[in-house]
mmCIF file with all atom_site columns, C-alpha atoms in Angstrom:
data_model
loop_
_atom_site.group_PDB
_atom_site.id
_atom_site.type_symbol
_atom_site.label_atom_id
_atom_site.label_alt_id
_atom_site.label_comp_id
_atom_site.label_asym_id
_atom_site.label_entity_id
_atom_site.label_seq_id
_atom_site.pdbx_PDB_ins_code
_atom_site.Cartn_x
_atom_site.Cartn_y
_atom_site.Cartn_z
_atom_site.occupancy
_atom_site.B_iso_or_equiv
_atom_site.pdbx_formal_charge
_atom_site.auth_seq_id
_atom_site.auth_comp_id
_atom_site.auth_asym_id
_atom_site.auth_atom_id
_atom_site.pdbx_PDB_model_num
ATOM 1   C CA . MET O 1 1   ? -5.665  -22.679 -2.062  1.00 95.00 ? 139 MET O CA 1
ATOM 2   C CA . ARG O 1 2   ? -5.526  -20.768 -5.364  1.00 97.00 ? 140 ARG O CA 1
ATOM 3   C CA . VAL O 1 3   ? -3.545  -17.519 -5.208  1.00 97.00 ? 141 VAL O CA 1
ATOM 4   C CA . VAL O 1 4   ? -2.815  -14.622 -7.566  1.00 97.00 ? 142 VAL O CA 1
ATOM 5   C CA . VAL O 1 5   ? 0.329   -12.618 -6.745  1.00 97.00 ? 143 VAL O CA 1
ATOM 6   C CA . ALA O 1 6   ? 0.954   -9.014  -7.853  1.00 96.00 ? 144 ALA O CA 1
ATOM 7   C CA . GLU O 1 7   ? 4.430   -7.660  -7.068  1.00 95.00 ? 145 GLU O CA 1
ATOM 8   C CA . ASP O 1 8   ? 6.774   -5.646  -9.313  1.00 93.00 ? 146 ASP O CA 1
ATOM 9   C CA . ASN O 1 9   ? 10.004  -6.618  -7.522  1.00 92.00 ? 147 ASN O CA 1
ATOM 10  C CA . ALA O 1 10  ? 11.048  -9.780  -9.345  1.00 92.00 ? 148 ALA O CA 1
ATOM 11  C CA . LEU O 1 11  ? 13.034  -11.156 -6.406  1.00 91.00 ? 149 LEU O CA 1
ATOM 12  C CA . LEU O 1 12  ? 10.204  -10.707 -3.916  1.00 91.00 ? 150 LEU O CA 1
ATOM 13  C CA . ARG O 1 13  ? 7.666   -11.952 -6.447  1.00 93.00 ? 151 ARG O CA 1
ATOM 14  C CA . GLU O 1 14  ? 9.572   -15.178 -7.024  1.00 94.00 ? 152 GLU O CA 1
ATOM 15  C CA . GLY O 1 15  ? 10.114  -15.510 -3.291  1.00 93.00 ? 153 GLY O CA 1
ATOM 16  C CA . LEU O 1 16  ? 6.376   -15.243 -2.681  1.00 94.00 ? 154 LEU O CA 1
ATOM 17  C CA . VAL O 1 17  ? 5.650   -17.826 -5.353  1.00 95.00 ? 155 VAL O CA 1
ATOM 18  C CA . LEU O 1 18  ? 8.191   -20.227 -3.852  1.00 95.00 ? 156 LEU O CA 1
ATOM 19  C CA . LEU O 1 19  ? 6.886   -19.663 -0.330  1.00 94.00 ? 157 LEU O CA 1
ATOM 20  C CA . LEU O 1 20  ? 3.273   -20.188 -1.329  1.00 96.00 ? 158 LEU O CA 1
ATOM 21  C CA . THR O 1 21  ? 3.898   -23.292 -3.420  1.00 96.00 ? 159 THR O CA 1
ATOM 22  C CA . SER O 1 22  ? 6.109   -24.772 -0.692  1.00 95.00 ? 160 SER O CA 1
ATOM 23  C CA . ALA O 1 23  ? 3.200   -24.298 1.722   1.00 95.00 ? 161 ALA O CA 1
ATOM 24  C CA . GLY O 1 24  ? 0.937   -26.280 -0.595  1.00 96.00 ? 162 GLY O CA 1
ATOM 25  C CA . HIS O 1 25  ? -0.864  -23.418 -2.317  1.00 97.00 ? 163 HIS O CA 1
ATOM 26  C CA . GLU O 1 26  ? -1.350  -23.048 -6.068  1.00 97.00 ? 164 GLU O CA 1
ATOM 27  C CA . VAL O 1 27  ? -0.187  -19.767 -7.628  1.00 97.00 ? 165 VAL O CA 1
ATOM 28  C CA . ARG O 1 28  ? -2.509  -19.364 -10.599 1.00 97.00 ? 166 ARG O CA 1
ATOM 29  C CA . ALA O 1 29  ? -1.017  -16.129 -11.976 1.00 97.00 ? 167 ALA O CA 1
ATOM 30  C CA . VAL O 1 30  ? 1.524   -13.397 -11.260 1.00 97.00 ? 168 VAL O CA 1
ATOM 31  C CA . ALA O 1 31  ? 1.347   -9.719  -12.220 1.00 96.00 ? 169 ALA O CA 1
ATOM 32  C CA . GLY O 1 32  ? 4.245   -7.305  -12.463 1.00 94.00 ? 170 GLY O CA 1
ATOM 33  C CA . SER O 1 33  ? 2.330   -4.068  -13.090 1.00 94.00 ? 171 SER O CA 1
ATOM 34  C CA . GLY O 1 34  ? -0.928  -2.412  -12.117 1.00 92.00 ? 172 GLY O CA 1
ATOM 35  C CA . PRO O 1 35  ? -2.792  -2.942  -15.424 1.00 94.00 ? 173 PRO O CA 1
ATOM 36  C CA . GLU O 1 36  ? -2.108  -6.694  -15.272 1.00 96.00 ? 174 GLU O CA 1
ATOM 37  C CA . ILE O 1 37  ? -3.789  -7.231  -11.904 1.00 95.00 ? 175 ILE O CA 1
ATOM 38  C CA . LEU O 1 38  ? -7.517  -6.951  -12.572 1.00 94.00 ? 176 LEU O CA 1
ATOM 39  C CA . PRO O 1 39  ? -7.521  -9.124  -15.729 1.00 95.00 ? 177 PRO O CA 1
ATOM 40  C CA . ALA O 1 40  ? -5.616  -11.835 -13.841 1.00 96.00 ? 178 ALA O CA 1
ATOM 41  C CA . LEU O 1 41  ? -8.071  -11.737 -10.948 1.00 95.00 ? 179 LEU O CA 1
ATOM 42  C CA . LEU O 1 42  ? -11.122 -11.786 -13.195 1.00 94.00 ? 180 LEU O CA 1
ATOM 43  C CA . GLU O 1 43  ? -9.748  -14.688 -15.204 1.00 95.00 ? 181 GLU O CA 1
ATOM 44  C CA . HIS O 1 44  ? -8.591  -16.900 -12.352 1.00 96.00 ? 182 HIS O CA 1
ATOM 45  C CA . ARG O 1 45  ? -11.001 -15.955 -9.526  1.00 95.00 ? 183 ARG O CA 1
ATOM 46  C CA . PRO O 1 46  ? -8.499  -16.975 -6.825  1.00 97.00 ? 184 PRO O CA 1
ATOM 47  C CA . ASP O 1 47  ? -9.239  -17.939 -3.259  1.00 97.00 ? 185 ASP O CA 1
ATOM 48  C CA . VAL O 1 48  ? -7.043  -15.002 -2.209  1.00 97.00 ? 186 VAL O CA 1
ATOM 49  C CA . ALA O 1 49  ? -4.993  -12.266 -3.907  1.00 96.00 ? 187 ALA O CA 1
ATOM 50  C CA . VAL O 1 50  ? -1.642  -11.024 -2.584  1.00 96.00 ? 188 VAL O CA 1
ATOM 51  C CA . LEU O 1 51  ? -0.990  -7.513  -3.905  1.00 94.00 ? 189 LEU O CA 1
ATOM 52  C CA . ASP O 1 52  ? 1.668   -4.848  -3.502  1.00 94.00 ? 190 ASP O CA 1
ATOM 53  C CA . VAL O 1 53  ? 0.129   -1.415  -2.854  1.00 90.00 ? 191 VAL O CA 1
ATOM 54  C CA . ARG O 1 54  ? 2.485   0.452   -5.187  1.00 90.00 ? 192 ARG O CA 1
ATOM 55  C CA . MET O 1 55  ? 2.884   -0.977  -8.663  1.00 92.00 ? 193 MET O CA 1
ATOM 56  C CA . PRO O 1 56  ? 4.093   0.267   -12.056 1.00 93.00 ? 194 PRO O CA 1
ATOM 57  C CA . PRO O 1 57  ? 3.579   2.422   -13.985 1.00 92.00 ? 195 PRO O CA 1
ATOM 58  C CA . GLY O 1 58  ? 3.012   5.151   -11.401 1.00 90.00 ? 196 GLY O CA 1
ATOM 59  C CA . PHE O 1 59  ? 4.229   3.473   -8.185  1.00 89.00 ? 197 PHE O CA 1
ATOM 60  C CA . ARG O 1 60  ? 1.489   5.222   -6.232  1.00 86.00 ? 198 ARG O CA 1
ATOM 61  C CA . ASP O 1 61  ? -1.499  3.060   -5.299  1.00 88.00 ? 199 ASP O CA 1
ATOM 62  C CA . GLU O 1 62  ? -2.109  0.957   -8.408  1.00 90.00 ? 200 GLU O CA 1
ATOM 63  C CA . GLY O 1 63  ? -2.244  -2.287  -6.434  1.00 90.00 ? 201 GLY O CA 1
ATOM 64  C CA . LEU O 1 64  ? -4.707  -0.886  -3.929  1.00 87.00 ? 202 LEU O CA 1
ATOM 65  C CA . ARG O 1 65  ? -6.931  0.513   -6.708  1.00 88.00 ? 203 ARG O CA 1
ATOM 66  C CA . ALA O 1 66  ? -6.917  -2.859  -8.456  1.00 91.00 ? 204 ALA O CA 1
ATOM 67  C CA . ALA O 1 67  ? -7.799  -4.596  -5.173  1.00 87.00 ? 205 ALA O CA 1
ATOM 68  C CA . LEU O 1 68  ? -10.737 -2.277  -4.546  1.00 87.00 ? 206 LEU O CA 1
ATOM 69  C CA . GLU O 1 69  ? -12.042 -2.637  -8.105  1.00 90.00 ? 207 GLU O CA 1
ATOM 70  C CA . ALA O 1 70  ? -11.616 -6.412  -7.982  1.00 90.00 ? 208 ALA O CA 1
ATOM 71  C CA . ARG O 1 71  ? -13.670 -6.601  -4.789  1.00 88.00 ? 209 ARG O CA 1
ATOM 72  C CA . GLU O 1 72  ? -16.429 -4.650  -6.528  1.00 88.00 ? 210 GLU O CA 1
ATOM 73  C CA . ARG O 1 73  ? -16.346 -6.983  -9.532  1.00 92.00 ? 211 ARG O CA 1
ATOM 74  C CA . ILE O 1 74  ? -15.883 -10.133 -7.448  1.00 91.00 ? 212 ILE O CA 1
ATOM 75  C CA . PRO O 1 75  ? -17.777 -9.503  -4.182  1.00 88.00 ? 213 PRO O CA 1
ATOM 76  C CA . GLY O 1 76  ? -16.060 -11.039 -1.191  1.00 86.00 ? 214 GLY O CA 1
ATOM 77  C CA . LEU O 1 77  ? -12.727 -11.607 -2.963  1.00 92.00 ? 215 LEU O CA 1
ATOM 78  C CA . PRO O 1 78  ? -10.141 -12.021 -0.155  1.00 94.00 ? 216 PRO O CA 1
ATOM 79  C CA . VAL O 1 79  ? -7.251  -9.593  -0.607  1.00 93.00 ? 217 VAL O CA 1
ATOM 80  C CA . LEU O 1 80  ? -3.987  -9.369  1.321   1.00 93.00 ? 218 LEU O CA 1
ATOM 81  C CA . VAL O 1 81  ? -2.205  -6.099  0.553   1.00 90.00 ? 219 VAL O CA 1
ATOM 82  C CA . LEU O 1 82  ? 1.520   -5.621  1.133   1.00 92.00 ? 220 LEU O CA 1
ATOM 83  C CA . SER O 1 83  ? 3.245   -2.283  1.705   1.00 88.00 ? 221 SER O CA 1
ATOM 84  C CA . GLN O 1 84  ? 6.804   -1.145  2.306   1.00 85.00 ? 222 GLN O CA 1
ATOM 85  C CA . TYR O 1 85  ? 5.756   1.443   4.882   1.00 78.00 ? 223 TYR O CA 1
ATOM 86  C CA . VAL O 1 86  ? 2.888   2.135   7.257   1.00 70.00 ? 224 VAL O CA 1
ATOM 87  C CA . GLU O 1 87  ? 0.311   4.170   5.336   1.00 71.00 ? 225 GLU O CA 1
ATOM 88  C CA . GLU O 1 88  ? -2.817  4.112   7.428   1.00 65.00 ? 226 GLU O CA 1
ATOM 89  C CA . SER O 1 89  ? -4.962  5.812   4.784   1.00 69.00 ? 227 SER O CA 1
ATOM 90  C CA . TYR O 1 90  ? -4.515  2.737   2.585   1.00 69.00 ? 228 TYR O CA 1
ATOM 91  C CA . ALA O 1 91  ? -5.562  0.420   5.376   1.00 65.00 ? 229 ALA O CA 1
ATOM 92  C CA . ALA O 1 92  ? -8.599  2.563   6.146   1.00 66.00 ? 230 ALA O CA 1
ATOM 93  C CA . GLU O 1 93  ? -9.641  2.720   2.485   1.00 71.00 ? 231 GLU O CA 1
ATOM 94  C CA . LEU O 1 94  ? -9.245  -1.008  2.015   1.00 72.00 ? 232 LEU O CA 1
ATOM 95  C CA . LEU O 1 95  ? -11.275 -1.801  5.112   1.00 67.00 ? 233 LEU O CA 1
ATOM 96  C CA . GLY O 1 96  ? -13.772 0.950   4.388   1.00 66.00 ? 234 GLY O CA 1
ATOM 97  C CA . GLY O 1 97  ? -15.380 -1.183  1.711   1.00 60.00 ? 235 GLY O CA 1
ATOM 98  C CA . GLY O 1 98  ? -16.042 -3.926  4.258   1.00 59.00 ? 236 GLY O CA 1
ATOM 99  C CA . ALA O 1 99  ? -13.523 -5.624  6.482   1.00 59.00 ? 237 ALA O CA 1
ATOM 100 C CA . SER O 1 100 ? -14.359 -9.210  5.579   1.00 75.00 ? 238 SER O CA 1
ATOM 101 C CA . GLY O 1 101 ? -11.479 -11.019 3.924   1.00 86.00 ? 239 GLY O CA 1
ATOM 102 C CA . VAL O 1 102 ? -8.946  -8.194  3.864   1.00 86.00 ? 240 VAL O CA 1
ATOM 103 C CA . GLY O 1 103 ? -5.429  -7.812  5.177   1.00 86.00 ? 241 GLY O CA 1
ATOM 104 C CA . TYR O 1 104 ? -2.745  -5.129  5.241   1.00 86.00 ? 242 TYR O CA 1
ATOM 105 C CA . LEU O 1 105 ? 0.792   -6.230  6.076   1.00 89.00 ? 243 LEU O CA 1
ATOM 106 C CA . LEU O 1 106 ? 4.219   -4.671  5.871   1.00 88.00 ? 244 LEU O CA 1
ATOM 107 C CA . LYS O 1 107 ? 6.527   -6.499  3.477   1.00 88.00 ? 245 LYS O CA 1
ATOM 108 C CA . ASP O 1 108 ? 8.890   -7.327  6.335   1.00 84.00 ? 246 ASP O CA 1
ATOM 109 C CA . ARG O 1 109 ? 6.183   -9.650  7.634   1.00 79.00 ? 247 ARG O CA 1
ATOM 110 C CA . VAL O 1 110 ? 6.642   -11.915 4.587   1.00 82.00 ? 248 VAL O CA 1
ATOM 111 C CA . GLY O 1 111 ? 10.034  -12.915 5.984   1.00 82.00 ? 249 GLY O CA 1
ATOM 112 C CA . ARG O 1 112 ? 8.299   -14.204 9.093   1.00 85.00 ? 250 ARG O CA 1
ATOM 113 C CA . VAL O 1 113 ? 6.919   -17.180 7.245   1.00 90.00 ? 251 VAL O CA 1
ATOM 114 C CA . ASP O 1 114 ? 4.556   -18.578 9.886   1.00 90.00 ? 252 ASP O CA 1
ATOM 115 C CA . GLU O 1 115 ? 3.039   -15.159 10.589  1.00 86.00 ? 253 GLU O CA 1
ATOM 116 C CA . PHE O 1 116 ? 2.581   -14.428 6.895   1.00 92.00 ? 254 PHE O CA 1
ATOM 117 C CA . LEU O 1 117 ? 0.963   -17.770 6.133   1.00 93.00 ? 255 LEU O CA 1
ATOM 118 C CA . ASP O 1 118 ? -1.273  -17.453 9.195   1.00 90.00 ? 256 ASP O CA 1
ATOM 119 C CA . ALA O 1 119 ? -2.412  -14.010 8.011   1.00 90.00 ? 257 ALA O CA 1
ATOM 120 C CA . LEU O 1 120 ? -3.013  -15.374 4.517   1.00 94.00 ? 258 LEU O CA 1
ATOM 121 C CA . GLU O 1 121 ? -5.203  -18.174 5.881   1.00 92.00 ? 259 GLU O CA 1
ATOM 122 C CA . ARG O 1 122 ? -7.195  -15.738 8.042   1.00 88.00 ? 260 ARG O CA 1
ATOM 123 C CA . VAL O 1 123 ? -7.861  -13.432 5.106   1.00 91.00 ? 261 VAL O CA 1
ATOM 124 C CA . ALA O 1 124 ? -8.770  -16.311 2.772   1.00 94.00 ? 262 ALA O CA 1
ATOM 125 C CA . SER O 1 125 ? -11.288 -17.581 5.324   1.00 90.00 ? 263 SER O CA 1
ATOM 126 C CA . GLY O 1 126 ? -12.977 -14.173 5.526   1.00 86.00 ? 264 GLY O CA 1
ATOM 127 C CA . GLY O 1 127 ? -11.125 -12.665 8.489   1.00 82.00 ? 265 GLY O CA 1
ATOM 128 C CA . THR O 1 128 ? -8.885  -9.628  8.814   1.00 80.00 ? 266 THR O CA 1
ATOM 129 C CA . ALA O 1 129 ? -5.140  -9.302  9.230   1.00 83.00 ? 267 ALA O CA 1
ATOM 130 C CA . LEU O 1 130 ? -3.675  -5.909  10.095  1.00 80.00 ? 268 LEU O CA 1
ATOM 131 C CA . ASP O 1 131 ? 0.050   -5.684  10.674  1.00 80.00 ? 269 ASP O CA 1
ATOM 132 C CA . PRO O 1 132 ? 0.830   -4.982  14.347  1.00 76.00 ? 270 PRO O CA 1
ATOM 133 C CA . GLU O 1 133 ? 2.980   -2.002  13.285  1.00 76.00 ? 271 GLU O CA 1
ATOM 134 C CA . VAL O 1 134 ? 0.048   -0.561  11.344  1.00 70.00 ? 272 VAL O CA 1
ATOM 135 C CA . VAL O 1 135 ? -2.166  -0.948  14.401  1.00 68.00 ? 273 VAL O CA 1
ATOM 136 C CA . THR O 1 136 ? 0.436   0.707   16.635  1.00 67.00 ? 274 THR O CA 1
ATOM 137 C CA . GLU O 1 137 ? 0.788   3.605   14.196  1.00 67.00 ? 275 GLU O CA 1
ATOM 138 C CA . LEU O 1 138 ? -2.958  4.108   14.069  1.00 60.00 ? 276 LEU O CA 1
ATOM 139 C CA . LEU O 1 139 ? -3.200  4.157   17.845  1.00 57.00 ? 277 LEU O CA 1
ATOM 140 C CA . SER O 1 140 ? -0.312  6.629   18.238  1.00 61.00 ? 278 SER O CA 1
ATOM 141 C CA . ARG O 1 141 ? -1.988  9.118   15.870  1.00 58.00 ? 279 ARG O CA 1
ATOM 142 C CA . ARG O 1 142 ? -5.406  8.877   17.481  1.00 54.00 ? 280 ARG O CA 1
ATOM 143 C CA . LYS O 1 143 ? -6.685  12.030  19.219  1.00 57.00 ? 281 LYS O CA 1
ATOM 144 C CA . ASP O 1 144 ? -10.030 12.981  20.748  1.00 60.00 ? 282 ASP O CA 1
ATOM 145 C CA . SER O 1 145 ? -11.972 9.977   19.513  1.00 68.00 ? 283 SER O CA 1
ATOM 146 C CA . PRO O 1 146 ? -14.588 7.657   21.056  1.00 73.00 ? 284 PRO O CA 1
ATOM 147 C CA . LEU O 1 147 ? -11.726 5.238   21.644  1.00 77.00 ? 285 LEU O CA 1
ATOM 148 C CA . ASP O 1 148 ? -10.632 7.463   24.514  1.00 80.00 ? 286 ASP O CA 1
ATOM 149 C CA . LEU O 1 149 ? -13.480 5.895   26.488  1.00 85.00 ? 287 LEU O CA 1
ATOM 150 C CA . LEU O 1 150 ? -11.737 2.523   26.437  1.00 88.00 ? 288 LEU O CA 1
ATOM 151 C CA . THR O 1 151 ? -9.540  1.307   29.273  1.00 92.00 ? 289 THR O CA 1
ATOM 152 C CA . PRO O 1 152 ? -5.917  0.333   28.468  1.00 92.00 ? 290 PRO O CA 1
ATOM 153 C CA . ARG O 1 153 ? -6.893  -3.355  28.540  1.00 94.00 ? 291 ARG O CA 1
ATOM 154 C CA . GLU O 1 154 ? -9.871  -2.766  26.245  1.00 92.00 ? 292 GLU O CA 1
ATOM 155 C CA . ARG O 1 155 ? -7.578  -0.958  23.801  1.00 88.00 ? 293 ARG O CA 1
ATOM 156 C CA . GLU O 1 156 ? -5.185  -3.903  23.882  1.00 90.00 ? 294 GLU O CA 1
ATOM 157 C CA . VAL O 1 157 ? -8.042  -6.250  23.079  1.00 92.00 ? 295 VAL O CA 1
ATOM 158 C CA . LEU O 1 158 ? -9.226  -4.004  20.225  1.00 87.00 ? 296 LEU O CA 1
ATOM 159 C CA . GLU O 1 159 ? -5.684  -3.818  18.803  1.00 84.00 ? 297 GLU O CA 1
ATOM 160 C CA . LEU O 1 160 ? -5.534  -7.611  18.688  1.00 88.00 ? 298 LEU O CA 1
ATOM 161 C CA . MET O 1 161 ? -8.999  -7.762  17.149  1.00 85.00 ? 299 MET O CA 1
ATOM 162 C CA . ALA O 1 162 ? -7.743  -5.399  14.431  1.00 78.00 ? 300 ALA O CA 1
ATOM 163 C CA . GLU O 1 163 ? -4.877  -7.795  13.770  1.00 78.00 ? 301 GLU O CA 1
ATOM 164 C CA . GLY O 1 164 ? -7.497  -10.490 13.170  1.00 78.00 ? 302 GLY O CA 1
ATOM 165 C CA . ARG O 1 165 ? -6.923  -12.501 16.342  1.00 84.00 ? 303 ARG O CA 1
ATOM 166 C CA . ASP O 1 166 ? -9.675  -14.688 17.724  1.00 87.00 ? 304 ASP O CA 1
ATOM 167 C CA . ASN O 1 167 ? -10.685 -14.748 21.388  1.00 92.00 ? 305 ASN O CA 1
ATOM 168 C CA . ALA O 1 168 ? -8.499  -17.727 22.260  1.00 93.00 ? 306 ALA O CA 1
ATOM 169 C CA . THR O 1 169 ? -5.397  -16.086 20.778  1.00 92.00 ? 307 THR O CA 1
ATOM 170 C CA . ILE O 1 170 ? -6.169  -12.787 22.490  1.00 93.00 ? 308 ILE O CA 1
ATOM 171 C CA . ALA O 1 171 ? -6.506  -14.587 25.812  1.00 95.00 ? 309 ALA O CA 1
ATOM 172 C CA . THR O 1 172 ? -3.164  -16.348 25.338  1.00 95.00 ? 310 THR O CA 1
ATOM 173 C CA . THR O 1 173 ? -1.403  -13.139 24.241  1.00 94.00 ? 311 THR O CA 1
ATOM 174 C CA . LEU O 1 174 ? -2.688  -11.089 27.183  1.00 94.00 ? 312 LEU O CA 1
ATOM 175 C CA . VAL O 1 175 ? -2.505  -13.992 29.652  1.00 95.00 ? 313 VAL O CA 1
ATOM 176 C CA . ILE O 1 176 ? -6.150  -13.697 30.633  1.00 95.00 ? 314 ILE O CA 1
ATOM 177 C CA . THR O 1 177 ? -9.142  -16.018 30.349  1.00 94.00 ? 315 THR O CA 1
ATOM 178 C CA . GLU O 1 178 ? -11.375 -16.209 27.289  1.00 93.00 ? 316 GLU O CA 1
ATOM 179 C CA . ARG O 1 179 ? -14.245 -15.175 29.538  1.00 94.00 ? 317 ARG O CA 1
ATOM 180 C CA . SER O 1 180 ? -12.348 -11.980 30.359  1.00 94.00 ? 318 SER O CA 1
ATOM 181 C CA . VAL O 1 181 ? -11.707 -11.395 26.665  1.00 94.00 ? 319 VAL O CA 1
ATOM 182 C CA . SER O 1 182 ? -15.420 -11.721 25.915  1.00 92.00 ? 320 SER O CA 1
ATOM 183 C CA . LYS O 1 183 ? -16.203 -9.250  28.691  1.00 93.00 ? 321 LYS O CA 1
ATOM 184 C CA . HIS O 1 184 ? -13.684 -6.711  27.364  1.00 92.00 ? 322 HIS O CA 1
ATOM 185 C CA . ILE O 1 185 ? -15.017 -7.098  23.818  1.00 90.00 ? 323 ILE O CA 1
ATOM 186 C CA . GLY O 1 186 ? -18.546 -6.529  25.103  1.00 89.00 ? 324 GLY O CA 1
ATOM 187 C CA . ASN O 1 187 ? -17.378 -3.334  26.792  1.00 90.00 ? 325 ASN O CA 1
ATOM 188 C CA . VAL O 1 188 ? -15.715 -2.203  23.554  1.00 88.00 ? 326 VAL O CA 1
ATOM 189 C CA . PHE O 1 189 ? -18.966 -2.733  21.655  1.00 84.00 ? 327 PHE O CA 1
ATOM 190 C CA . LEU O 1 190 ? -20.920 -0.844  24.301  1.00 85.00 ? 328 LEU O CA 1
ATOM 191 C CA . LYS O 1 191 ? -18.537 2.133   24.542  1.00 84.00 ? 329 LYS O CA 1
ATOM 192 C CA . LEU O 1 192 ? -18.294 2.480   20.768  1.00 80.00 ? 330 LEU O CA 1
ATOM 193 C CA . GLY O 1 193 ? -22.079 2.436   20.504  1.00 79.00 ? 331 GLY O CA 1
ATOM 194 C CA . LEU O 1 194 ? -22.165 -0.471  18.068  1.00 74.00 ? 332 LEU O CA 1
ATOM 195 C CA . PRO O 1 195 ? -25.617 -1.797  17.142  1.00 66.00 ? 333 PRO O CA 1
ATOM 196 C CA . GLN O 1 196 ? -26.829 -5.179  18.276  1.00 65.00 ? 334 GLN O CA 1
ATOM 197 C CA . SER O 1 197 ? -25.977 -7.776  15.615  1.00 60.00 ? 335 SER O CA 1
ATOM 198 C CA . ASP O 1 198 ? -23.997 -10.967 15.267  1.00 54.00 ? 336 ASP O CA 1
ATOM 199 C CA . SER O 1 199 ? -20.650 -10.765 17.037  1.00 60.00 ? 337 SER O CA 1
ATOM 200 C CA . GLY O 1 200 ? -18.671 -11.246 13.833  1.00 61.00 ? 338 GLY O CA 1
ATOM 201 C CA . HIS O 1 201 ? -20.224 -8.168  12.242  1.00 60.00 ? 339 HIS O CA 1
ATOM 202 C CA . ARG O 1 202 ? -19.750 -6.139  15.416  1.00 70.00 ? 340 ARG O CA 1
ATOM 203 C CA . ARG O 1 203 ? -16.062 -7.081  15.465  1.00 71.00 ? 341 ARG O CA 1
ATOM 204 C CA . VAL O 1 204 ? -15.744 -5.680  11.949  1.00 65.00 ? 342 VAL O CA 1
ATOM 205 C CA . LEU O 1 205 ? -17.538 -2.495  12.973  1.00 67.00 ? 343 LEU O CA 1
ATOM 206 C CA . ALA O 1 206 ? -15.225 -2.141  15.975  1.00 74.00 ? 344 ALA O CA 1
ATOM 207 C CA . VAL O 1 207 ? -12.167 -2.411  13.738  1.00 70.00 ? 345 VAL O CA 1
ATOM 208 C CA . LEU O 1 208 ? -13.631 0.154   11.336  1.00 65.00 ? 346 LEU O CA 1
ATOM 209 C CA . ALA O 1 209 ? -14.323 2.515   14.231  1.00 68.00 ? 347 ALA O CA 1
ATOM 210 C CA . TYR O 1 210 ? -10.738 2.036   15.309  1.00 66.00 ? 348 TYR O CA 1
ATOM 211 C CA . LEU O 1 211 ? -9.455  2.953   11.844  1.00 61.00 ? 349 LEU O CA 1
ATOM 212 C CA . ASN O 1 212 ? -11.853 5.807   11.201  1.00 61.00 ? 350 ASN O CA 1
ATOM 213 C CA . ASN O 1 213 ? -10.945 7.477   14.495  1.00 59.00 ? 351 ASN O CA 1
ATOM 214 C CA . ALA O 1 214 ? -7.186  7.041   14.114  1.00 50.00 ? 352 ALA O CA 1
#
């Protein structure tokens, strides 16, 4: 898998490159500042981009801006965004343009190699990967939203959907059957008033509803 990495911290950047190459991926380019990101992505057209949210020169949201612009210029470009802290507005903005092939992880997750690589694979294949801490933060700040209609179990299922988990993984995590997972997901769709469409698209809409009502 071809990857472009954008991270200003030299130690973390080199660590990411080493981790990715050790896992069999090809790092096509690295960027150390915001203005370097988009040209690298346009030139190399990677299978997935791994970007820090805050990059020089302003250390605000240069990485996120570059990711959003890149997805406009290269429709469907998978992007995995890394952040030092939980900033749910960034996650909502990233997913607001369409939740296919996007991820938002805290940098601490990189140290959990298997989890990071699993998230990278999910994003590259068109799925989503939201850090569990981001999901928890979103849920804790939620007030008076349509999500209040969900039962505790349905909220658990939706949280795991937001993390990008498939039905089998959700069933294993919650120690329930896949049939039960499907039933809970159906109830989530119904209570959130999501239109009839393919289940993959409805899952994306459910995650967006979750974010937009946080």
